[in-house]
XYZ file of C-alpha atoms in Angstrom:
314
model
C -39.394 -52.010 -62.980
C -37.806 -50.048 -59.486
C -33.792 -50.421 -61.439
C -35.121 -49.245 -64.057
C -36.726 -45.902 -62.490
C -33.932 -45.098 -60.215
C -31.266 -43.854 -63.001
C -34.100 -41.466 -63.836
C -35.226 -39.856 -60.588
C -31.441 -39.231 -59.593
C -30.945 -37.657 -62.700
C -33.741 -35.745 -62.405
C -32.722 -34.824 -58.401
C -29.367 -33.416 -59.944
C -30.882 -31.398 -62.452
C -32.914 -29.902 -60.514
C -30.524 -29.194 -57.543
C -28.401 -27.779 -61.036
C -31.498 -25.101 -61.565
C -31.857 -24.334 -57.643
C -27.912 -23.223 -57.935
C -28.255 -20.718 -60.771
C -31.235 -19.236 -59.316
C -29.606 -18.983 -56.372
C -26.390 -17.160 -58.020
C -28.513 -15.405 -59.886
C -30.131 -13.924 -56.707
C -27.131 -13.076 -55.781
C -25.846 -11.395 -58.676
C -28.813 -9.200 -58.391
C -28.458 -8.035 -54.369
C -24.674 -7.373 -55.704
C -25.111 -4.995 -58.293
C -26.718 -2.248 -57.243
C -23.468 -1.980 -54.987
C -21.559 -3.346 -57.793
C -22.599 -0.695 -60.915
C -21.817 2.104 -58.818
C -17.987 1.330 -58.020
C -17.920 -0.145 -61.709
C -18.598 3.379 -62.810
C -16.926 5.474 -60.361
C -14.447 3.511 -59.568
C -12.801 1.230 -62.326
C -14.319 3.621 -65.472
C -12.083 6.159 -63.877
C -8.878 4.271 -62.966
C -8.917 2.160 -66.826
C -9.359 6.320 -68.532
C -6.030 7.649 -66.144
C -4.247 5.081 -67.313
C -5.097 5.213 -71.442
C -4.936 9.088 -70.879
C -1.268 8.524 -69.916
C -0.746 7.177 -72.455
C -1.801 10.230 -74.644
C -0.412 14.125 -75.246
C -3.937 14.844 -74.020
C -4.226 18.851 -72.913
C -7.130 21.535 -72.291
C -7.686 24.011 -75.459
C -6.525 21.989 -77.686
C -7.977 22.534 -81.473
C -6.397 19.242 -82.641
C -6.711 15.736 -81.950
C -5.128 13.767 -78.352
C -2.614 11.598 -80.331
C -1.427 8.580 -78.546
C 2.403 8.957 -77.778
C 3.705 6.353 -76.065
C 5.992 6.045 -73.398
C 7.362 9.310 -73.922
C 5.534 10.602 -71.054
C 7.161 8.510 -68.812
C 10.306 9.191 -70.333
C 9.309 12.626 -69.255
C 8.737 11.757 -65.541
C 11.828 10.569 -64.950
C 13.807 13.302 -65.820
C 11.699 15.484 -63.673
C 12.999 16.555 -60.647
C 10.740 18.509 -59.443
C 7.687 15.565 -59.319
C 10.858 13.825 -57.221
C 10.715 15.934 -54.817
C 7.516 16.167 -54.354
C 7.679 12.507 -54.089
C 10.137 12.158 -51.321
C 8.351 14.945 -49.507
C 5.176 13.088 -49.787
C 7.056 10.284 -48.633
C 8.280 12.265 -45.324
C 4.204 13.589 -45.709
C 2.949 9.688 -45.305
C 5.961 8.179 -42.406
C 5.487 11.796 -40.451
C 2.062 11.754 -39.658
C 1.215 7.997 -40.453
C 3.857 6.811 -37.358
C 2.850 9.739 -34.164
C -0.830 9.214 -35.219
C -0.727 5.177 -35.058
C 1.440 6.048 -31.788
C -0.525 8.169 -30.037
C -4.261 6.892 -31.454
C -3.001 3.731 -29.176
C -2.488 5.387 -26.486
C -5.521 7.104 -26.392
C -7.073 3.602 -26.862
C -5.662 1.971 -24.085
C -6.798 4.724 -22.055
C -10.646 5.047 -23.304
C -10.398 1.506 -22.313
C -10.105 1.606 -19.176
C -12.771 1.784 -16.789
C -13.203 5.951 -16.639
C -15.777 8.198 -15.090
C -17.439 10.584 -18.348
C -15.336 7.398 -20.590
C -17.832 7.824 -22.476
C -17.403 11.975 -23.053
C -13.879 11.492 -23.550
C -14.778 8.748 -26.162
C -17.696 11.521 -28.161
C -14.613 14.582 -27.945
C -11.880 12.452 -29.109
C -13.869 11.832 -32.525
C -14.877 15.170 -33.331
C -10.989 16.067 -35.686
C -12.524 12.602 -37.623
C -15.898 14.524 -38.297
C -14.817 17.924 -39.016
C -14.706 18.428 -42.758
C -10.649 18.928 -43.249
C -11.542 21.987 -45.057
C -12.415 23.491 -41.928
C -10.066 21.487 -40.609
C -7.453 23.962 -42.517
C -9.304 27.025 -41.906
C -9.358 26.187 -38.412
C -5.117 25.589 -37.867
C -4.551 28.634 -40.934
C -6.137 30.842 -37.090
C -3.763 28.473 -35.036
C -0.694 29.257 -36.631
C -1.286 32.727 -37.597
C 1.696 34.800 -37.419
C -0.134 37.864 -35.733
C -3.500 36.876 -33.352
C -2.737 32.707 -33.493
C -3.249 30.668 -30.487
C -0.150 29.297 -30.885
C 1.612 32.202 -31.047
C 0.057 34.367 -28.161
C 0.980 31.077 -26.299
C 4.167 32.069 -26.733
C 4.234 35.338 -25.380
C 2.545 34.200 -22.188
C 4.840 31.558 -21.475
C 7.769 33.925 -22.412
C 8.933 32.492 -25.101
C 8.296 34.730 -27.417
C 8.938 38.490 -27.576
C 5.538 41.228 -28.258
C 7.228 41.352 -31.806
C 8.805 38.228 -33.532
C 5.089 36.117 -34.236
C 6.897 33.769 -36.688
C 4.780 32.507 -39.270
C 4.736 28.525 -39.686
C 2.840 27.443 -42.148
C 5.030 30.189 -44.990
C 8.798 29.649 -42.989
C 11.002 26.761 -45.331
C 11.892 25.328 -41.877
C 7.994 24.745 -40.074
C 6.007 24.149 -42.578
C 6.201 21.245 -43.382
C 6.630 20.128 -39.608
C 3.268 22.597 -39.205
C 1.454 20.617 -41.699
C 2.627 17.198 -39.874
C 0.724 18.026 -37.210
C -2.239 18.740 -38.660
C -2.510 16.111 -40.316
C -1.622 13.735 -37.570
C -4.263 15.577 -35.408
C -7.481 15.518 -37.715
C -6.147 11.344 -38.817
C -5.900 10.141 -35.191
C -8.999 9.337 -34.074
C -9.849 7.310 -36.862
C -7.363 5.213 -36.012
C -7.827 5.295 -32.134
C -11.415 3.977 -32.609
C -9.989 1.692 -34.831
C -7.788 0.348 -32.109
C -10.575 0.587 -29.052
C -12.398 -1.551 -31.178
C -9.580 -4.196 -31.665
C -9.032 -3.573 -27.894
C -12.477 -4.012 -26.737
C -12.912 -8.182 -28.645
C -9.948 -8.852 -26.486
C -11.141 -11.475 -23.692
C -10.770 -9.803 -20.717
C -9.942 -13.455 -18.545
C -6.847 -13.230 -20.041
C -5.583 -10.146 -18.952
C -6.921 -11.284 -15.155
C -4.518 -14.896 -15.968
C -1.811 -12.998 -16.803
C -1.969 -10.602 -13.619
C -2.375 -13.502 -11.196
C 0.293 -15.084 -12.604
C 2.000 -11.401 -11.518
C 2.761 -10.132 -15.260
C 3.088 -6.498 -15.123
C 1.379 -4.199 -17.433
C 3.874 -3.674 -20.070
C 4.241 -7.745 -19.804
C 0.330 -8.208 -20.588
C 0.095 -5.614 -23.570
C 3.541 -6.764 -24.968
C 1.912 -10.756 -24.413
C -1.817 -10.827 -24.592
C -2.867 -6.958 -25.918
C -0.992 -6.579 -28.375
C -0.867 -10.056 -30.182
C -5.015 -9.649 -30.176
C -3.814 -6.354 -31.646
C -1.390 -6.940 -34.161
C -3.725 -7.648 -36.917
C -5.658 -4.391 -36.503
C -2.811 -2.437 -36.332
C -1.118 -4.201 -39.675
C -4.013 -3.240 -41.729
C -4.700 0.292 -40.048
C -1.409 1.583 -40.778
C -1.510 0.274 -44.220
C -4.660 1.899 -44.708
C -3.428 5.406 -43.388
C -0.285 5.105 -45.234
C -2.012 5.093 -48.323
C -4.453 7.945 -46.729
C -1.585 9.797 -46.350
C -0.006 9.984 -49.401
C -2.676 10.520 -51.312
C -4.043 13.371 -48.920
C -4.185 16.886 -50.443
C -7.349 18.893 -49.941
C -5.950 19.338 -45.954
C -2.510 20.827 -47.389
C -3.615 22.238 -50.263
C -5.875 24.532 -47.772
C -3.540 25.618 -45.276
C -0.404 25.913 -47.592
C -1.344 25.557 -51.074
C 2.091 23.587 -51.219
C 3.819 26.553 -50.420
C 6.884 28.116 -49.605
C 8.400 27.206 -52.021
C 7.179 23.932 -52.824
C 8.263 22.543 -49.090
C 5.248 20.449 -48.745
C 3.762 20.599 -52.710
C 2.562 16.946 -52.165
C 2.875 14.394 -55.904
C -1.124 14.795 -55.677
C -0.553 18.636 -55.890
C 1.532 18.596 -58.209
C -0.359 16.139 -60.573
C -3.185 18.438 -60.088
C -1.800 21.849 -60.630
C -0.584 20.196 -63.783
C -4.075 19.100 -65.200
C -6.040 21.936 -63.738
C -3.578 24.524 -63.811
C -1.275 23.666 -66.305
C -3.997 21.361 -69.045
C -1.255 19.227 -69.261
C -3.992 16.175 -68.482
C -1.455 13.561 -70.566
C 1.715 14.315 -68.340
C -0.978 14.279 -64.795
C -2.591 10.942 -65.354
C 1.409 9.450 -66.804
C 2.089 11.190 -62.287
C -1.165 9.271 -60.645
C 0.286 6.323 -62.451
C 3.638 6.177 -60.954
C 2.254 6.953 -58.298
C -0.003 4.355 -57.896
C 2.742 1.997 -58.710
C 5.441 2.886 -56.201
C 3.269 3.007 -53.508
C 1.422 -0.877 -54.694
C 5.214 -2.049 -55.098
C 6.099 -0.337 -51.602
C 3.029 -1.763 -49.379
C 3.107 -4.993 -51.005
C 7.185 -4.973 -49.171
C 5.374 -3.509 -46.289
C 3.037 -6.188 -45.804
C 5.050 -9.536 -46.997
C 7.781 -7.840 -44.584
C 5.240 -7.508 -41.453
C 3.014 -10.698 -42.361
C 6.042 -12.979 -42.233
C 7.813 -11.402 -38.818
C 3.940 -12.967 -37.639
C 4.457 -16.412 -39.186
C 7.890 -16.693 -37.286
C 6.193 -15.861 -34.189
């Protein structure tokens, strides 16, 4: 009798475990759905719609139904020299902002990680640009670069580096517009990178620095052998994200120059915006967005694969 009932208990126990597992899975989905639904509705849905729109001749104000055109938009895009010029400008902008942003943020994070007086105040001041909306930052820097009453030209005059009547219009000059905008991008985005790197620095055990110092290692050697290995994964992630964010920038450059002068600061996002909302070419603009996503994904994949391979070799 005992032998006959043992398998039944085992089967019943397995069934209970399976039922409990399904209940837990249902509970997990119940908790995840409130966060998943907005992502699907606001991110995945528009993305799929944009991909579909890239294969159509959708335009604003059309009286006829939108038609499927296949790869015609992509063929036109590959021959559009203006778009590829904007893409080149976007890459220059993204690299020109991301690299100095990281270098300066790393130096500032190392400084804020020291046990200095009023360190709390310095940390609070360091994140002010991050807390400001991009539109406000753009308006403020337009005043800084103002040719007549801007702080920059006034400072140059005060130092005797510029005459009283030759105030340069930094945002309208063909040679100075893009560098001037890059400076603003570095200033506006540096606090976020600084906070991220500072958090990574605070997770490096002080005992390792003390042991290296006792072994006679100087500041540079301690940074190279102790700090940087611990900070490398965070640096890899933050530079990759910054590159994506900077390449997709819109509001800051739109307020500063609106893509001028002569298209010298027309980033790809500005170009796509003009095609969609100024000229009403929604299908063609969607094709631009899809091409940008594809190219940036490939560049980032190559970059990350190279960095991760280098880390494995070390």
